[in-house]
mmCIF file of C-alpha atoms and ligand atoms in Angstrom:
data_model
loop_
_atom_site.group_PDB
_atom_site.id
_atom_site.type_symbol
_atom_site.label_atom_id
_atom_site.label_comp_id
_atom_site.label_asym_id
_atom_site.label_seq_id
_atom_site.Cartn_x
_atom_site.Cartn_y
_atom_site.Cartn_z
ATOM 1 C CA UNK A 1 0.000 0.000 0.000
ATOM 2 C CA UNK A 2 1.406 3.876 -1.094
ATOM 3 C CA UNK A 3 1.629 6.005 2.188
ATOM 4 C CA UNK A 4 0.191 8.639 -0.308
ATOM 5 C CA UNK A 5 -1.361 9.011 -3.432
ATOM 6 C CA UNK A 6 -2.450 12.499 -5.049
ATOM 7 C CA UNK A 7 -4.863 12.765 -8.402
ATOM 8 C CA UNK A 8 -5.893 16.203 -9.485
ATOM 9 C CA UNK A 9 -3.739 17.723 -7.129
ATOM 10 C CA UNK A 10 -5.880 16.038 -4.166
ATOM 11 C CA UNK A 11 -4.043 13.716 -1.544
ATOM 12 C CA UNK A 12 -5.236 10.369 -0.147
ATOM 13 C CA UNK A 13 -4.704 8.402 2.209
ATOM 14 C CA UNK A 14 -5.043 4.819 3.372
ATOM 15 C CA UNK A 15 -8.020 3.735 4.833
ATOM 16 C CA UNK A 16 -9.214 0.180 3.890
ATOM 17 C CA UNK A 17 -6.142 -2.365 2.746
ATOM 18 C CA UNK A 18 -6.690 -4.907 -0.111
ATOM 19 C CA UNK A 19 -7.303 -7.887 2.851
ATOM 20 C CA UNK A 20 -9.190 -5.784 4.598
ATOM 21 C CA UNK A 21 -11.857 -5.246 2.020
ATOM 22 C CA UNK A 22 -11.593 -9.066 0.878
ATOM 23 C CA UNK A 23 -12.697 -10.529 4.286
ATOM 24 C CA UNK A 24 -16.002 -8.237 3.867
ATOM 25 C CA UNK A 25 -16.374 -9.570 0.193
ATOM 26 C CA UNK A 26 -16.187 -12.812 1.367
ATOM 27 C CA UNK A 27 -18.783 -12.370 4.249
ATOM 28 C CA UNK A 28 -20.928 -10.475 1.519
ATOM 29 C CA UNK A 29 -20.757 -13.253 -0.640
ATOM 30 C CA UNK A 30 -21.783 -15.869 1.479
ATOM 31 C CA UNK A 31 -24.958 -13.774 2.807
ATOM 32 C CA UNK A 32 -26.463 -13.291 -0.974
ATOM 33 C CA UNK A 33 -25.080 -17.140 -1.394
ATOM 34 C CA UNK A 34 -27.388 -18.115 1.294
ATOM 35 C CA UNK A 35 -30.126 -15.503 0.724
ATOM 36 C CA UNK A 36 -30.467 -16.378 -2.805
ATOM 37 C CA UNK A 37 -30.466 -20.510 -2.135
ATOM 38 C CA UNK A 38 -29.392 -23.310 -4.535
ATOM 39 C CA UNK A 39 -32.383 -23.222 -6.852
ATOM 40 C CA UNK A 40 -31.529 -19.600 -8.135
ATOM 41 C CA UNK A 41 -30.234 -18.872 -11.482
ATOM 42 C CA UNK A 42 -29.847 -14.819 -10.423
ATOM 43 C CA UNK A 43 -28.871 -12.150 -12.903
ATOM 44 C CA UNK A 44 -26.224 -10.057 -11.311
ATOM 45 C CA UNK A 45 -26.272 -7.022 -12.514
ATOM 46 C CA UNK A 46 -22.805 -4.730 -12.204
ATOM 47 C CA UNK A 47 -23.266 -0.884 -12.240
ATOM 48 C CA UNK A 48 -20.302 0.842 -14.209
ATOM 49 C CA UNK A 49 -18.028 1.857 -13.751
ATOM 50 C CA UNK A 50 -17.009 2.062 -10.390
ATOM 51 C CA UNK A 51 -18.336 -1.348 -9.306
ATOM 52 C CA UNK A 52 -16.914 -3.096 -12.129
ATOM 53 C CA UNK A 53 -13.746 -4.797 -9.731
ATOM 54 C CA UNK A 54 -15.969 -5.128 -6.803
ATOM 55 C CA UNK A 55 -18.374 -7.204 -8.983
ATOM 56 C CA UNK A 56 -15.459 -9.297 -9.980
ATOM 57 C CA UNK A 57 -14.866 -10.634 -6.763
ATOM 58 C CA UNK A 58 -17.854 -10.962 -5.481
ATOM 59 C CA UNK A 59 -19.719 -12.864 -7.989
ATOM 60 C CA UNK A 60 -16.606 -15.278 -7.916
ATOM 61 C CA UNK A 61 -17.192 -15.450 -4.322
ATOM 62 C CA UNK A 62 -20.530 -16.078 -4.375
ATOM 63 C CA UNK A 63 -19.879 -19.140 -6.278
ATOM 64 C CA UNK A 64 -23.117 -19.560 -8.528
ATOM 65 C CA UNK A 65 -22.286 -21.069 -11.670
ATOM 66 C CA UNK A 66 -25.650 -20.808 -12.998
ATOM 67 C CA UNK A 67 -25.998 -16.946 -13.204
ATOM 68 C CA UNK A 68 -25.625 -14.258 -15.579
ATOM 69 C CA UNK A 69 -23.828 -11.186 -15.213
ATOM 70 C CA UNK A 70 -25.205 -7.552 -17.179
ATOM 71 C CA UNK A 71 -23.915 -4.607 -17.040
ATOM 72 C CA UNK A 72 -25.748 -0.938 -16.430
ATOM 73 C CA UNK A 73 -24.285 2.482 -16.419
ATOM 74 C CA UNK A 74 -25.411 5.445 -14.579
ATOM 75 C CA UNK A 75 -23.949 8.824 -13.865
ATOM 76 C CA UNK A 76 -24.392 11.288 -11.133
ATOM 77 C CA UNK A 77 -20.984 12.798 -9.931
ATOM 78 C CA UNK A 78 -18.698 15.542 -10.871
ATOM 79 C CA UNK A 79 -15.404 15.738 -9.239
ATOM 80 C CA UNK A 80 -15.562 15.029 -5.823
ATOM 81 C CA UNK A 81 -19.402 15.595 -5.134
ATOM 82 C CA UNK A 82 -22.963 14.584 -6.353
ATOM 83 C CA UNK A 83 -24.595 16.728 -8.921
ATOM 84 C CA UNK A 84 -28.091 15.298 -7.695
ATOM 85 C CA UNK A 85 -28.959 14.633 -11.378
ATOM 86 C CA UNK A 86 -28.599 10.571 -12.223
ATOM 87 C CA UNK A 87 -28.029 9.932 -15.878
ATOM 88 C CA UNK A 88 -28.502 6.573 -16.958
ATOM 89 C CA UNK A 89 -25.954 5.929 -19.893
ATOM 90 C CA UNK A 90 -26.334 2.400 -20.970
ATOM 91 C CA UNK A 91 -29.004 0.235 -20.248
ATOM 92 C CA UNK A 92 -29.513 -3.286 -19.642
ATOM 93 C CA UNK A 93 -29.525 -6.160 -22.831
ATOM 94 C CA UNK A 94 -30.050 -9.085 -20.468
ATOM 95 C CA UNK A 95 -33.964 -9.794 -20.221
ATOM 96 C CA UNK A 96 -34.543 -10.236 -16.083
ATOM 97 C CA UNK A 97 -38.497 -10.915 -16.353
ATOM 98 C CA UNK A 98 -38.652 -13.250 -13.388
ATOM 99 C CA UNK A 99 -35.493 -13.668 -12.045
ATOM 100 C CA UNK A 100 -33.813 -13.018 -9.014
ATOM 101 C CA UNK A 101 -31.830 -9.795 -9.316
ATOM 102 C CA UNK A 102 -28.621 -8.447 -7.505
ATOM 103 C CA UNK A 103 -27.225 -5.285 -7.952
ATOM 104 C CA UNK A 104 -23.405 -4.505 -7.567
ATOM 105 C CA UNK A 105 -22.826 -1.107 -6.542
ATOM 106 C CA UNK A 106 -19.654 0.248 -5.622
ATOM 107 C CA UNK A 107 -20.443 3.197 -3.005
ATOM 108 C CA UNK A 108 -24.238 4.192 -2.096
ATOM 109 C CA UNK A 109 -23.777 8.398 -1.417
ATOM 110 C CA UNK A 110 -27.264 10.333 -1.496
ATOM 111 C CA UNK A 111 -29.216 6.984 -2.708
ATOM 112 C CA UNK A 112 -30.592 8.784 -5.565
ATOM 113 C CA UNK A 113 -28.637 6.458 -8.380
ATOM 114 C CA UNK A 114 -30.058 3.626 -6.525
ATOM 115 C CA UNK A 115 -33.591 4.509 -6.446
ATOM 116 C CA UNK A 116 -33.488 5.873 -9.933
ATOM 117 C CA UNK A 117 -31.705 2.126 -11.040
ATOM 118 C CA UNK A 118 -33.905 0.023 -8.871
ATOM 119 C CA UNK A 119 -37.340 2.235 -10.070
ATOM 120 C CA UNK A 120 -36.103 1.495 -13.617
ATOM 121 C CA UNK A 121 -35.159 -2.639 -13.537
ATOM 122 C CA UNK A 122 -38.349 -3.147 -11.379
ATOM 123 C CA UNK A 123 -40.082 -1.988 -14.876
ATOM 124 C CA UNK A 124 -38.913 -5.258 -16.261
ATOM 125 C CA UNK A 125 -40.406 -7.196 -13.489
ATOM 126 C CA UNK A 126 -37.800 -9.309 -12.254
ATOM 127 C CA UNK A 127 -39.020 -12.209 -9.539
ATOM 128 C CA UNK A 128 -36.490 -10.565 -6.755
ATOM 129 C CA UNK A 129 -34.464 -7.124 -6.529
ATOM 130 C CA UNK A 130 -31.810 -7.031 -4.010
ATOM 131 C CA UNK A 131 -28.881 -4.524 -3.613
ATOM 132 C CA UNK A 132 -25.624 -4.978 -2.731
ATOM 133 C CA UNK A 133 -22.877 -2.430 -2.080
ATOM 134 C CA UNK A 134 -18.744 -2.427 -1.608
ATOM 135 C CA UNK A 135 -19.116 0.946 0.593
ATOM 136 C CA UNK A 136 -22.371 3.183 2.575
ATOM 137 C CA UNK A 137 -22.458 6.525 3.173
ATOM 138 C CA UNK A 138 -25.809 6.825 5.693
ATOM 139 C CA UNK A 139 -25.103 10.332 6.941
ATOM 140 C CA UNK A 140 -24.969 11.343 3.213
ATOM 141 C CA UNK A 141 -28.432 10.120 2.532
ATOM 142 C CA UNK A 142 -30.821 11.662 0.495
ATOM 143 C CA UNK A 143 -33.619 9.286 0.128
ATOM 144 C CA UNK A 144 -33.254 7.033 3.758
ATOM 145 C CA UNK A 145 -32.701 4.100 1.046
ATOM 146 C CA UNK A 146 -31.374 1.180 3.124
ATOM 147 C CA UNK A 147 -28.979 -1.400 0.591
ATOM 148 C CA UNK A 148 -29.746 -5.232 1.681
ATOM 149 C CA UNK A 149 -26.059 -5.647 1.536
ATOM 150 C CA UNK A 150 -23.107 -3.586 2.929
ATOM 151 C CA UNK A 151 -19.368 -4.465 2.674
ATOM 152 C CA UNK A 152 -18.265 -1.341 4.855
ATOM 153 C CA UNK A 153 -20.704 1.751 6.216
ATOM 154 C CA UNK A 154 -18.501 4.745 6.229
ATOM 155 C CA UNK A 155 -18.684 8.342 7.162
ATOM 156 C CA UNK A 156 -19.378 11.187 4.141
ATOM 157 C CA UNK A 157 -15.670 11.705 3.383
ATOM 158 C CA UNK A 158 -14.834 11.094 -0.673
ATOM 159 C CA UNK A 159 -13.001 8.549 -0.926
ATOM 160 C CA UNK A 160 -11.441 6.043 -4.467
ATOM 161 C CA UNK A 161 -9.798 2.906 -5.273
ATOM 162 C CA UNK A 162 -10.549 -0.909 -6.072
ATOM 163 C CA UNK A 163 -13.226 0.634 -8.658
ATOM 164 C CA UNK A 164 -14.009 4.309 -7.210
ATOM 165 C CA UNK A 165 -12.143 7.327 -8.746
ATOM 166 C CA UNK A 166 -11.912 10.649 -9.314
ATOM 167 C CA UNK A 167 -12.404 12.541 -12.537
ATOM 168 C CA UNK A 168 -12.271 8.704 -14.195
ATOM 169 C CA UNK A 169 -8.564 7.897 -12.522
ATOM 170 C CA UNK A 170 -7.852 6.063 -9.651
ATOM 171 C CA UNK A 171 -9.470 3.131 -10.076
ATOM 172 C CA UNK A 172 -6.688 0.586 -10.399
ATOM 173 C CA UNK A 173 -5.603 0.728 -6.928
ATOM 174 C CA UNK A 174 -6.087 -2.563 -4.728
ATOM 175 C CA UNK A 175 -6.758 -0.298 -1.815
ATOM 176 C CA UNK A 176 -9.054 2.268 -0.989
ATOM 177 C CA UNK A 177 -7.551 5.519 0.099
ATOM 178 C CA UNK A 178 -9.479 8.399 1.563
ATOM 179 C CA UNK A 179 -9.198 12.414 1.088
ATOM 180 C CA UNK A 180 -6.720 13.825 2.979
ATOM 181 C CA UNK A 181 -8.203 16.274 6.005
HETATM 182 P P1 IMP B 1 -25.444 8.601 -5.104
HETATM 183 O O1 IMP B 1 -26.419 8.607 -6.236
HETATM 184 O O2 IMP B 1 -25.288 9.971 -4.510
HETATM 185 O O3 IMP B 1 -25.755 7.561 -4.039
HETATM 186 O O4 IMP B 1 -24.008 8.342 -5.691
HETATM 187 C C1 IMP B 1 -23.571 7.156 -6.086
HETATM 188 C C2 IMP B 1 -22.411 7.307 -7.047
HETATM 189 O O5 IMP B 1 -21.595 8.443 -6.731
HETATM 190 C C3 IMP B 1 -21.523 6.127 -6.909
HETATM 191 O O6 IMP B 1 -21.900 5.103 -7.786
HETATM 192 C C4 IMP B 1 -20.147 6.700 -7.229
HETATM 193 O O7 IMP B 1 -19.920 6.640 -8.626
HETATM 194 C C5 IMP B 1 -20.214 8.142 -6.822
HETATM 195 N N1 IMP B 1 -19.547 8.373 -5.505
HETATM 196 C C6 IMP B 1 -20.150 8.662 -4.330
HETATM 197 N N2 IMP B 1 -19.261 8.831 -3.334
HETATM 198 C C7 IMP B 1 -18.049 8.621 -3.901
HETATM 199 C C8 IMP B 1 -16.691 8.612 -3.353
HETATM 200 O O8 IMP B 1 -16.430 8.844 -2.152
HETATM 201 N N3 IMP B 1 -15.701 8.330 -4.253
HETATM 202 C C9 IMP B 1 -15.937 8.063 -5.571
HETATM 203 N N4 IMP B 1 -17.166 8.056 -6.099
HETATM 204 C C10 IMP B 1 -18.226 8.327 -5.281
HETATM 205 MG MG1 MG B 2 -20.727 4.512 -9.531
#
């Protein structure tokens, strides 16, 4: 782990180390394992692009072989703070019309991309919709929306790596670092 990293002119810090983060996947994982049950054939559905390494490892820890994996994109943030105004980008291709759905989130902030997302995907009336998230921000809460699944509830400080980033970079790192007080 770097002692310090700086994007943009911003420096971070460490907060949650690579390990760290994979014991919560794994406890993650084995909750929506169980929740879901064997008889599931779930459609897991990544939001992009900040979840996209998050939804790597979970979905490998969950360990279902009979699932699908989609892909949905959805914007909302400028630099280092909401804009309030969720965009979706790309939509979904996979048809979810009675299936059990998870969605992979990396960080839920206000709540307002995931009640936008979930508002739109219940249109296509899937069986189930659950939510899973890497990272929580309650105090930052917009909407009181409450994700089924939380790797890590943290306090409103921006934070990026293992997915998250800033202005688009960032994203590489295995750790997460946060801004630097
Ligand atoms: P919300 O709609 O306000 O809940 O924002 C959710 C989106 O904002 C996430 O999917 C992230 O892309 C972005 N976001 C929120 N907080 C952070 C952060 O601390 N670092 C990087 N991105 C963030
Ligand atoms: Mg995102």
């Amino acid at each position: 782990m770097e002692n310090k990293v700086t994007i943009n002119g911003l420096t971070f810090v460490p907060y949650l180390t690579h390990d760290k983060i994979m014991e919560q996947v794994k406890r993650v994982a084995s909750e929506i394992r169980s929740d879901l049950g064997e008889s599931s054939d779930p459609v897991f559905i990544c939001v992009l692009n900040g979840a996209f390494i998050f939804a790597a490892d979970l979905i490998r820890e969950i360990g279902i072989n009979d699932c699908k994996i989609a892909f949905v994109r959805y914007a909302s943030y400028e630099g280092t703070s909401s804009t309030g105004h969720v965009r979706q980008l790309t939509g979904l291709t996979e048809d979810i019309a009675g299936k059990d759905i998870v969605i992979i989130e990396d960080i839920v902030d206000t709540g307002l991309t995931a009640v936008k997302m979930i508002d739109d995907l219940k249109k296509q009336n899937p069986r189930t919709v659950k939510f899973a998230t890497l990272l929580h921000k309650p105090e930052s809460s917009k909407t009181g929306f409450e994700p089924d699944y939380v790797a890590f509830s943290i306090p409103p400080k921006f934070i990026l790596g293992y997915g998250l980033d800033l202005d688009g970079k960032a994203r590489n790192l295995h750790d997460i670092y946060v801004i630097e007080e």
